[in-house]
């Protein structure tokens, strides 16, 4: 056929001028798609890398936050007299007495802090990734540690069981009526009263202080145990009061939804002065050398006595500032002549006395309300219910050290 049809040998289709650009455009489109897919691939790789780094940062921040919470809860348990729950040795009898007096709400508050501390300890003591040879090798020490973490303290377990089985008492709580007299119940824990009040049908708006000029008058009735004042307790009993007040205040704040923050203790600076800028305990030690039973700084007593005698009739006695030059000169004279009895208060201007009073409080190395619970005092004003606000203040003042509490009073 080739011989008879020689023209068929050259019958290959000629290149069309329109076909060539089409094929080139097809190739370029394929290359563009390949490049786009590679760009999407590397973009996805970069996104995965960034998300992984972000997750690692979040995990590290969560670990740091958990450790900080664990440290805060450990300090709280120590302040509450429950250091034995952290594994630290302590008097067993005091621990039994303290735990046996807790109400259901107080026990729940302690349990929450203990759980947070346990979680942070497990995170902090998390074991590193083991070698493949050690995966199936379980030592007796690890088994004992896991058993210790899984089994709670028997005393704490019995306490929780007994608190769960307690019958719920009926506490009568009334709506706050501005201008009317209301009883201040001190026979029942404040946190239990708040828990029962929140379970009732009272509206929070109706319990707020509506009229600022008409305060509610609270009356403290003598309960079945009478009215116990700070001065009625022995020194041994007073050592237990701050721990119980801290547990009760924490339980009350948990019920009200307020976070009880605690700052670190302030570092006290040493000073050569004897009156201004001196810690309260040091100042009282110097005063007790002159008068053994002194509980309030003598300088503060003298300043207040001078203001009460001649300053109550002065308008703006604490608002109008005295002469800063005279106040500084008076401070130097007091440092030199106060304990010798040569200082003459009759010659001092009343506004200068108020300036000395403010300077004395301002220059204390640690705040009068203590650096640890100063945020708590500031947060109490946010409690909408007036009675619960007074209860929280009552507990905060009981937590203060004795020298701070007496000076504040």
CSV table of C-alpha atoms in Angstrom, one decimal:
chain,number,residue,atom,x,y,z
A,1,UNK,CA,0.0,0.0,0.0
A,2,UNK,CA,2.9,2.2,0.6
A,3,UNK,CA,4.1,1.6,-2.9
A,4,UNK,CA,0.8,2.3,-4.4
A,5,UNK,CA,0.0,5.3,-2.2
A,6,UNK,CA,3.3,7.1,-1.6
A,7,UNK,CA,1.5,10.2,-0.4
A,8,UNK,CA,0.4,8.5,2.8
A,9,UNK,CA,4.0,8.5,4.1
A,10,UNK,CA,3.8,12.3,4.5
A,11,UNK,CA,0.3,12.4,6.0
A,12,UNK,CA,1.4,13.4,9.5
A,13,UNK,CA,-0.8,16.2,10.8
A,14,UNK,CA,0.9,19.5,10.5
A,15,UNK,CA,1.3,21.7,13.5
A,16,UNK,CA,-1.6,24.0,13.8
A,17,UNK,CA,-0.7,27.5,14.8
A,18,UNK,CA,-3.5,27.6,17.3
A,19,UNK,CA,-2.7,24.2,19.0
A,20,UNK,CA,0.8,25.2,20.1
A,21,UNK,CA,-0.3,28.1,22.5
A,22,UNK,CA,-3.0,25.8,23.9
A,23,UNK,CA,-0.5,23.2,24.9
A,24,UNK,CA,1.8,25.7,26.4
A,25,UNK,CA,-1.0,27.2,28.4
A,26,UNK,CA,-1.9,23.8,29.6
A,27,UNK,CA,1.6,23.1,30.7
A,28,UNK,CA,1.9,26.4,32.5
A,29,UNK,CA,-1.5,25.8,34.2
A,30,UNK,CA,-0.2,22.5,35.5
A,31,UNK,CA,3.0,24.1,36.7
A,32,UNK,CA,1.0,26.8,38.4
A,33,UNK,CA,-1.2,24.2,40.1
A,34,UNK,CA,1.9,22.4,41.2
A,35,UNK,CA,3.4,25.5,42.6
A,36,UNK,CA,0.1,26.4,44.3
A,37,UNK,CA,-0.1,23.0,45.9
A,38,UNK,CA,3.5,23.2,47.1
A,39,UNK,CA,2.8,26.7,48.6
A,40,UNK,CA,-0.3,25.3,50.3
A,41,UNK,CA,1.7,22.4,51.6
A,42,UNK,CA,4.5,24.5,53.1
A,43,UNK,CA,1.9,27.0,54.5
A,44,UNK,CA,0.2,24.0,56.2
A,45,UNK,CA,3.5,22.9,57.5
A,46,UNK,CA,4.2,26.3,58.9
A,47,UNK,CA,0.7,26.5,60.5
A,48,UNK,CA,1.2,23.1,62.2
A,49,UNK,CA,4.6,24.2,63.5
A,50,UNK,CA,3.2,27.4,64.9
A,51,UNK,CA,0.2,25.7,66.5
A,52,UNK,CA,2.6,23.1,68.0
A,53,UNK,CA,4.8,25.8,69.5
A,54,UNK,CA,1.7,27.7,70.8
A,55,UNK,CA,0.4,24.5,72.4
A,56,UNK,CA,3.8,23.9,74.1
A,57,UNK,CA,3.8,27.5,75.4
A,58,UNK,CA,0.2,27.1,76.7
A,59,UNK,CA,1.2,23.9,78.4
A,60,UNK,CA,4.2,25.5,80.0
A,61,UNK,CA,2.1,28.5,81.1
A,62,UNK,CA,-0.5,26.1,82.5
A,63,UNK,CA,2.3,24.2,84.4
A,64,UNK,CA,3.6,27.5,85.8
A,65,UNK,CA,0.1,28.6,86.8
A,66,UNK,CA,-0.6,25.3,88.4
A,67,UNK,CA,2.7,25.4,90.3
A,68,UNK,CA,1.9,29.0,91.5
A,69,UNK,CA,-1.5,27.8,92.6
A,70,UNK,CA,0.0,24.9,94.4
A,71,UNK,CA,2.4,27.1,96.3
A,72,UNK,CA,-0.4,29.5,97.2
A,73,UNK,CA,-2.5,26.6,98.5
A,74,UNK,CA,0.4,25.2,100.4
A,75,UNK,CA,0.9,28.5,102.2
A,76,UNK,CA,-2.9,28.7,102.9
A,77,UNK,CA,-2.9,25.2,104.4
A,78,UNK,CA,0.1,26.2,106.6
A,79,UNK,CA,-1.6,29.4,107.7
A,80,UNK,CA,-4.8,27.4,108.5
A,81,UNK,CA,-2.9,25.1,110.8
A,82,UNK,CA,-3.2,22.1,108.4
A,83,UNK,CA,0.4,21.7,107.5
A,84,UNK,CA,0.2,17.9,108.3
A,85,UNK,CA,-2.0,17.5,105.3
A,86,UNK,CA,1.1,18.5,103.3
A,87,UNK,CA,3.1,15.8,104.9
A,88,UNK,CA,4.9,18.0,107.4
A,89,UNK,CA,5.1,16.8,111.0
A,90,UNK,CA,3.0,18.6,113.6
A,91,UNK,CA,1.0,18.0,116.8
A,92,UNK,CA,-1.5,15.3,116.1
A,93,UNK,CA,-3.9,16.4,118.9
A,94,UNK,CA,-4.2,19.9,117.5
A,95,UNK,CA,-4.9,18.6,114.1
A,96,UNK,CA,-7.7,16.3,115.4
A,97,UNK,CA,-9.3,19.1,117.4
A,98,UNK,CA,-9.1,21.5,114.4
A,99,UNK,CA,-10.6,19.1,111.8
A,100,UNK,CA,-13.3,17.9,114.2
A,101,UNK,CA,-14.7,21.5,114.5
A,102,UNK,CA,-15.1,22.2,110.8
A,103,UNK,CA,-18.6,22.6,109.3
A,104,UNK,CA,-19.5,21.1,106.0
A,105,UNK,CA,-18.8,24.3,104.1
A,106,UNK,CA,-15.5,24.8,105.8
A,107,UNK,CA,-14.5,21.2,105.1
A,108,UNK,CA,-15.4,21.7,101.4
A,109,UNK,CA,-13.2,24.8,101.3
A,110,UNK,CA,-10.2,23.0,102.8
A,111,UNK,CA,-10.8,20.0,100.4
A,112,UNK,CA,-10.7,22.4,97.4
A,113,UNK,CA,-7.3,23.8,98.4
A,114,UNK,CA,-6.0,20.3,99.2
A,115,UNK,CA,-7.1,19.0,95.7
A,116,UNK,CA,-5.4,22.0,94.0
A,117,UNK,CA,-2.2,21.4,95.9
A,118,UNK,CA,-2.3,17.6,95.1
A,119,UNK,CA,-2.7,18.3,91.3
A,120,UNK,CA,0.2,20.8,91.3
A,121,UNK,CA,2.4,18.3,93.2
A,122,UNK,CA,1.6,15.5,90.6
A,123,UNK,CA,2.4,17.9,87.8
A,124,UNK,CA,5.7,18.9,89.4
A,125,UNK,CA,6.7,15.4,90.2
A,126,UNK,CA,5.7,14.0,86.7
A,127,UNK,CA,8.2,11.3,85.7
A,128,UNK,CA,10.2,11.8,82.4
A,129,UNK,CA,9.7,9.5,79.4
A,130,UNK,CA,11.2,6.2,80.3
A,131,UNK,CA,13.4,4.0,78.1
A,132,UNK,CA,11.7,1.1,76.2
A,133,UNK,CA,13.5,-1.4,78.4
A,134,UNK,CA,12.0,0.2,81.6
A,135,UNK,CA,8.4,0.2,80.4
A,136,UNK,CA,7.5,-3.1,81.9
A,137,UNK,CA,9.7,-2.8,84.9
A,138,UNK,CA,7.6,-1.6,87.8
A,139,UNK,CA,9.4,-1.0,91.0
A,140,UNK,CA,7.9,-1.5,94.4
A,141,UNK,CA,8.6,2.2,95.3
A,142,UNK,CA,6.5,3.5,92.4
A,143,UNK,CA,3.7,1.1,93.4
A,144,UNK,CA,3.8,2.4,97.0
A,145,UNK,CA,3.8,6.1,95.8
A,146,UNK,CA,0.8,5.5,93.6
A,147,UNK,CA,-1.0,3.7,96.4
A,148,UNK,CA,-0.2,6.6,98.7
A,149,UNK,CA,-1.6,9.2,96.2
A,150,UNK,CA,-4.7,7.2,95.4
A,151,UNK,CA,-5.6,6.5,99.1
A,152,UNK,CA,-6.7,9.6,101.0
A,153,UNK,CA,-5.8,10.4,104.5
A,154,UNK,CA,-8.1,8.2,106.7
A,155,UNK,CA,-8.6,11.0,109.2
A,156,UNK,CA,-9.6,13.4,106.4
A,157,UNK,CA,-11.9,10.7,104.8
A,158,UNK,CA,-13.6,10.2,108.1
A,159,UNK,CA,-14.1,13.9,108.5
A,160,UNK,CA,-15.7,14.3,105.1
A,161,UNK,CA,-17.9,11.3,105.8
A,162,UNK,CA,-19.1,12.7,109.1
A,163,UNK,CA,-19.7,16.1,107.6
A,164,UNK,CA,-21.7,14.6,104.8
A,165,UNK,CA,-23.9,12.7,107.3
A,166,UNK,CA,-24.6,15.8,109.4
A,167,UNK,CA,-28.2,17.0,109.3
A,168,UNK,CA,-28.8,20.3,107.7
A,169,UNK,CA,-29.9,22.8,110.4
A,170,UNK,CA,-32.6,25.4,109.7
A,171,UNK,CA,-31.1,28.9,110.0
A,172,UNK,CA,-33.5,31.8,109.8
A,173,UNK,CA,-32.2,34.6,107.5
A,174,UNK,CA,-34.1,37.7,106.9
A,175,UNK,CA,-33.9,40.3,104.2
A,176,UNK,CA,-31.8,43.4,105.1
A,177,UNK,CA,-34.1,46.3,106.0
A,178,UNK,CA,-32.3,49.7,106.0
A,179,UNK,CA,-33.1,51.7,109.1
A,180,UNK,CA,-34.5,48.7,111.0
A,181,UNK,CA,-32.9,46.7,113.7
A,182,UNK,CA,-31.6,43.2,112.8
A,183,UNK,CA,-30.1,40.5,114.9
A,184,UNK,CA,-26.5,39.5,114.3
A,185,UNK,CA,-26.4,35.7,114.7
A,186,UNK,CA,-23.0,34.5,116.0
A,187,UNK,CA,-24.0,31.0,117.1
A,188,UNK,CA,-23.9,29.6,113.5
A,189,UNK,CA,-20.9,29.9,111.2
A,190,UNK,CA,-21.1,32.8,108.8
A,191,UNK,CA,-20.4,30.5,105.8
A,192,UNK,CA,-23.3,28.2,106.7
A,193,UNK,CA,-25.6,31.2,107.0
A,194,UNK,CA,-24.5,32.4,103.6
A,195,UNK,CA,-25.0,28.9,102.1
A,196,UNK,CA,-28.6,28.7,103.4
A,197,UNK,CA,-29.3,32.3,102.3
A,198,UNK,CA,-28.2,31.6,98.8
A,199,UNK,CA,-30.4,28.4,98.7
A,200,UNK,CA,-33.4,30.5,99.6
A,201,UNK,CA,-35.6,32.6,97.3
A,202,UNK,CA,-34.2,36.0,98.3
A,203,UNK,CA,-33.3,38.3,95.5
A,204,UNK,CA,-29.8,39.9,95.7
A,205,UNK,CA,-31.1,43.3,94.8
A,206,UNK,CA,-33.5,43.3,97.8
A,207,UNK,CA,-30.6,42.6,100.1
A,208,UNK,CA,-28.4,45.5,99.0
A,209,UNK,CA,-28.2,48.7,100.9
A,210,UNK,CA,-30.6,50.9,99.0
A,211,UNK,CA,-30.5,54.1,101.1
A,212,UNK,CA,-27.0,55.2,102.0
A,213,UNK,CA,-28.3,57.5,104.7
A,214,UNK,CA,-30.2,54.9,106.6
A,215,UNK,CA,-27.9,52.1,107.8
A,216,UNK,CA,-29.2,48.8,109.2
A,217,UNK,CA,-28.8,48.6,112.9
A,218,UNK,CA,-27.4,45.2,113.9
A,219,UNK,CA,-27.8,43.9,117.5
A,220,UNK,CA,-25.7,41.1,118.9
A,221,UNK,CA,-27.7,38.8,121.1
A,222,UNK,CA,-26.2,36.7,123.9
A,223,UNK,CA,-26.3,33.2,122.6
A,224,UNK,CA,-26.2,30.0,124.6
A,225,UNK,CA,-22.5,30.5,125.2
A,226,UNK,CA,-22.7,34.2,125.8
A,227,UNK,CA,-20.7,36.8,124.0
A,228,UNK,CA,-17.0,36.0,123.9
A,229,UNK,CA,-14.6,38.9,123.4
A,230,UNK,CA,-11.0,38.9,122.5
A,231,UNK,CA,-9.9,39.8,126.0
A,232,UNK,CA,-11.8,36.9,127.5
A,233,UNK,CA,-9.6,34.3,125.8
A,234,UNK,CA,-6.3,33.0,127.0
A,235,UNK,CA,-3.1,33.3,125.0
A,236,UNK,CA,-3.2,29.6,124.2
A,237,UNK,CA,-6.7,29.9,122.8
A,238,UNK,CA,-5.9,33.0,120.8
A,239,UNK,CA,-3.2,31.1,118.9
A,240,UNK,CA,-6.1,29.0,117.4
A,241,UNK,CA,-8.4,31.9,116.5
A,242,UNK,CA,-6.5,33.1,113.4
A,243,UNK,CA,-6.4,29.7,111.8
A,244,UNK,CA,-10.1,29.0,112.4
A,245,UNK,CA,-11.0,32.5,111.2
A,246,UNK,CA,-8.9,32.0,108.0
A,247,UNK,CA,-10.8,28.7,107.2
A,248,UNK,CA,-14.1,30.3,107.9
A,249,UNK,CA,-13.3,33.4,105.8
A,250,UNK,CA,-12.2,31.2,102.9
A,251,UNK,CA,-15.4,29.2,103.1
A,252,UNK,CA,-17.5,32.4,103.2
A,253,UNK,CA,-15.6,33.8,100.1
A,254,UNK,CA,-16.1,30.5,98.2
A,255,UNK,CA,-19.9,30.7,98.9
A,256,UNK,CA,-20.0,34.3,97.8
A,257,UNK,CA,-17.9,33.8,94.7
A,258,UNK,CA,-15.0,36.0,95.8
A,259,UNK,CA,-11.4,35.1,95.4
A,260,UNK,CA,-9.4,35.4,98.6
A,261,UNK,CA,-5.9,36.5,97.5
A,262,UNK,CA,-2.9,36.5,99.8
A,263,UNK,CA,0.2,38.5,99.1
A,264,UNK,CA,3.7,37.6,100.1
A,265,UNK,CA,4.9,39.1,103.4
A,266,UNK,CA,6.6,42.4,103.1
A,267,UNK,CA,10.4,42.6,103.7
A,268,UNK,CA,11.0,44.8,106.8
A,269,UNK,CA,13.8,47.3,106.5
A,270,UNK,CA,16.1,47.9,109.4
A,271,UNK,CA,16.2,51.4,110.7
A,272,UNK,CA,18.0,53.3,113.4
A,273,UNK,CA,14.9,55.2,114.4
A,274,UNK,CA,12.9,54.3,117.5
A,275,UNK,CA,9.5,55.6,116.7
A,276,UNK,CA,8.8,56.4,113.0
A,277,UNK,CA,9.4,53.7,110.4
A,278,UNK,CA,9.8,51.0,113.0
A,279,UNK,CA,7.9,47.6,112.9
A,280,UNK,CA,5.0,47.4,115.4
A,281,UNK,CA,6.5,44.5,117.3
A,282,UNK,CA,9.8,46.3,117.7
A,283,UNK,CA,8.1,49.5,118.7
A,284,UNK,CA,6.0,47.6,121.3
A,285,UNK,CA,9.2,46.0,122.7
A,286,UNK,CA,10.7,49.4,123.3
A,287,UNK,CA,7.5,50.6,124.9
A,288,UNK,CA,7.2,47.6,127.2
A,289,UNK,CA,10.6,48.5,128.6
A,290,UNK,CA,8.9,51.6,130.0
A,291,UNK,CA,5.4,50.1,130.6
A,292,UNK,CA,5.4,46.3,130.7
A,293,UNK,CA,1.8,45.6,129.7
A,294,UNK,CA,1.7,48.0,126.7
A,295,UNK,CA,-0.4,46.6,123.8
A,296,UNK,CA,-0.8,49.8,121.7
A,297,UNK,CA,2.2,51.9,120.8
A,298,UNK,CA,2.7,54.8,123.3
A,299,UNK,CA,3.3,57.3,120.5
A,300,UNK,CA,0.0,56.5,118.9
A,301,UNK,CA,-1.7,56.8,122.3
A,302,UNK,CA,-0.2,60.2,122.8
A,303,UNK,CA,-1.1,61.5,119.3
A,304,UNK,CA,-4.7,60.3,119.6
A,305,UNK,CA,-5.0,61.7,123.2
A,306,UNK,CA,-3.8,65.1,122.0
A,307,UNK,CA,-6.3,65.1,119.1
A,308,UNK,CA,-9.2,64.1,121.4
A,309,UNK,CA,-8.4,66.9,123.9
A,310,UNK,CA,-7.9,69.9,121.5
A,311,UNK,CA,-8.5,68.8,118.0
A,312,UNK,CA,-12.1,67.6,117.8
A,313,UNK,CA,-13.4,71.2,117.4
A,314,UNK,CA,-10.9,72.0,114.6
A,315,UNK,CA,-12.5,72.0,111.2
A,316,UNK,CA,-10.8,69.6,108.7
A,317,UNK,CA,-8.4,68.2,111.4
A,318,UNK,CA,-7.4,65.3,109.2
A,319,UNK,CA,-8.0,67.0,105.8
A,320,UNK,CA,-6.0,70.2,106.2
A,321,UNK,CA,-2.3,69.5,106.2
A,322,UNK,CA,0.0,71.1,108.7
A,323,UNK,CA,3.4,72.6,108.0
A,324,UNK,CA,5.7,70.0,106.6
A,325,UNK,CA,8.8,71.8,108.0
A,326,UNK,CA,7.3,71.9,111.5
A,327,UNK,CA,6.1,68.2,111.2
A,328,UNK,CA,9.7,67.1,110.2
A,329,UNK,CA,11.1,69.1,113.1
A,330,UNK,CA,8.6,67.6,115.5
A,331,UNK,CA,9.5,64.1,114.3
A,332,UNK,CA,13.1,64.7,115.1
A,333,UNK,CA,12.2,66.1,118.6
A,334,UNK,CA,10.0,63.1,119.3
A,335,UNK,CA,12.8,60.7,118.3
A,336,UNK,CA,15.0,62.4,120.8
A,337,UNK,CA,12.8,63.4,123.7
A,338,UNK,CA,9.7,61.1,123.7
A,339,UNK,CA,10.9,58.4,126.0
A,340,UNK,CA,12.6,60.9,128.3
A,341,UNK,CA,9.3,62.7,128.9
A,342,UNK,CA,10.7,66.1,127.8
A,343,UNK,CA,8.4,66.6,124.8
A,344,UNK,CA,5.7,69.3,125.3
A,345,UNK,CA,2.5,68.4,123.5
A,346,UNK,CA,0.8,71.7,124.6
A,347,UNK,CA,3.0,73.7,122.2
A,348,UNK,CA,2.1,71.6,119.1
A,349,UNK,CA,-0.4,72.8,116.5
A,350,UNK,CA,-3.4,70.5,116.1
A,351,UNK,CA,-3.0,70.1,112.3
A,352,UNK,CA,0.7,69.2,112.9
A,353,UNK,CA,-0.5,66.5,115.3
A,354,UNK,CA,-2.8,65.0,112.6
A,355,UNK,CA,0.2,65.2,110.2
A,356,UNK,CA,2.3,63.3,112.6
A,357,UNK,CA,-0.4,60.7,113.0
A,358,UNK,CA,-0.7,60.2,109.2
A,359,UNK,CA,3.1,60.1,108.9
A,360,UNK,CA,3.4,57.4,111.7
A,361,UNK,CA,0.9,55.1,109.9
A,362,UNK,CA,2.3,55.8,106.4
A,363,UNK,CA,5.9,55.1,107.4
A,364,UNK,CA,5.2,51.7,109.0
A,365,UNK,CA,7.4,49.1,107.2
A,366,UNK,CA,4.4,46.8,106.8
A,367,UNK,CA,0.8,48.1,106.4
A,368,UNK,CA,-1.4,48.2,109.5
A,369,UNK,CA,-3.7,45.7,107.8
A,370,UNK,CA,-0.7,43.6,106.8
A,371,UNK,CA,0.6,43.1,103.3
A,372,UNK,CA,-0.7,39.5,103.1
A,373,UNK,CA,-4.4,40.3,103.4
A,374,UNK,CA,-4.5,44.0,102.2
A,375,UNK,CA,-6.2,42.9,98.9
A,376,UNK,CA,-8.8,41.0,100.9
A,377,UNK,CA,-9.7,44.2,102.9
A,378,UNK,CA,-10.1,46.0,99.6
A,379,UNK,CA,-12.3,43.3,98.1
A,380,UNK,CA,-14.7,43.2,101.0
A,381,UNK,CA,-16.4,46.4,99.9
A,382,UNK,CA,-17.5,44.5,96.8
A,383,UNK,CA,-19.8,42.2,98.8
A,384,UNK,CA,-23.3,43.5,98.1
A,385,UNK,CA,-24.9,42.2,101.3
A,386,UNK,CA,-24.1,44.5,104.3
A,387,UNK,CA,-24.4,41.8,106.9
A,388,UNK,CA,-22.0,39.5,105.0
A,389,UNK,CA,-19.7,42.4,104.5
A,390,UNK,CA,-19.5,42.9,108.3
A,391,UNK,CA,-19.0,39.2,108.8
A,392,UNK,CA,-16.0,39.2,106.4
A,393,UNK,CA,-14.5,42.2,108.1
A,394,UNK,CA,-15.0,40.5,111.5
A,395,UNK,CA,-13.0,37.5,110.3
A,396,UNK,CA,-10.3,39.6,108.6
A,397,UNK,CA,-9.7,41.5,111.8
A,398,UNK,CA,-9.4,38.2,113.7
A,399,UNK,CA,-6.7,37.0,111.3
A,400,UNK,CA,-4.6,40.1,112.0
A,401,UNK,CA,-1.6,39.7,114.4
A,402,UNK,CA,-2.3,40.8,117.9
A,403,UNK,CA,-0.2,44.0,117.7
A,404,UNK,CA,-1.9,45.1,114.4
A,405,UNK,CA,-5.4,44.3,115.8
A,406,UNK,CA,-4.9,46.3,119.0
A,407,UNK,CA,-3.4,49.2,117.1
A,408,UNK,CA,-6.2,49.2,114.6
A,409,UNK,CA,-8.8,49.1,117.4
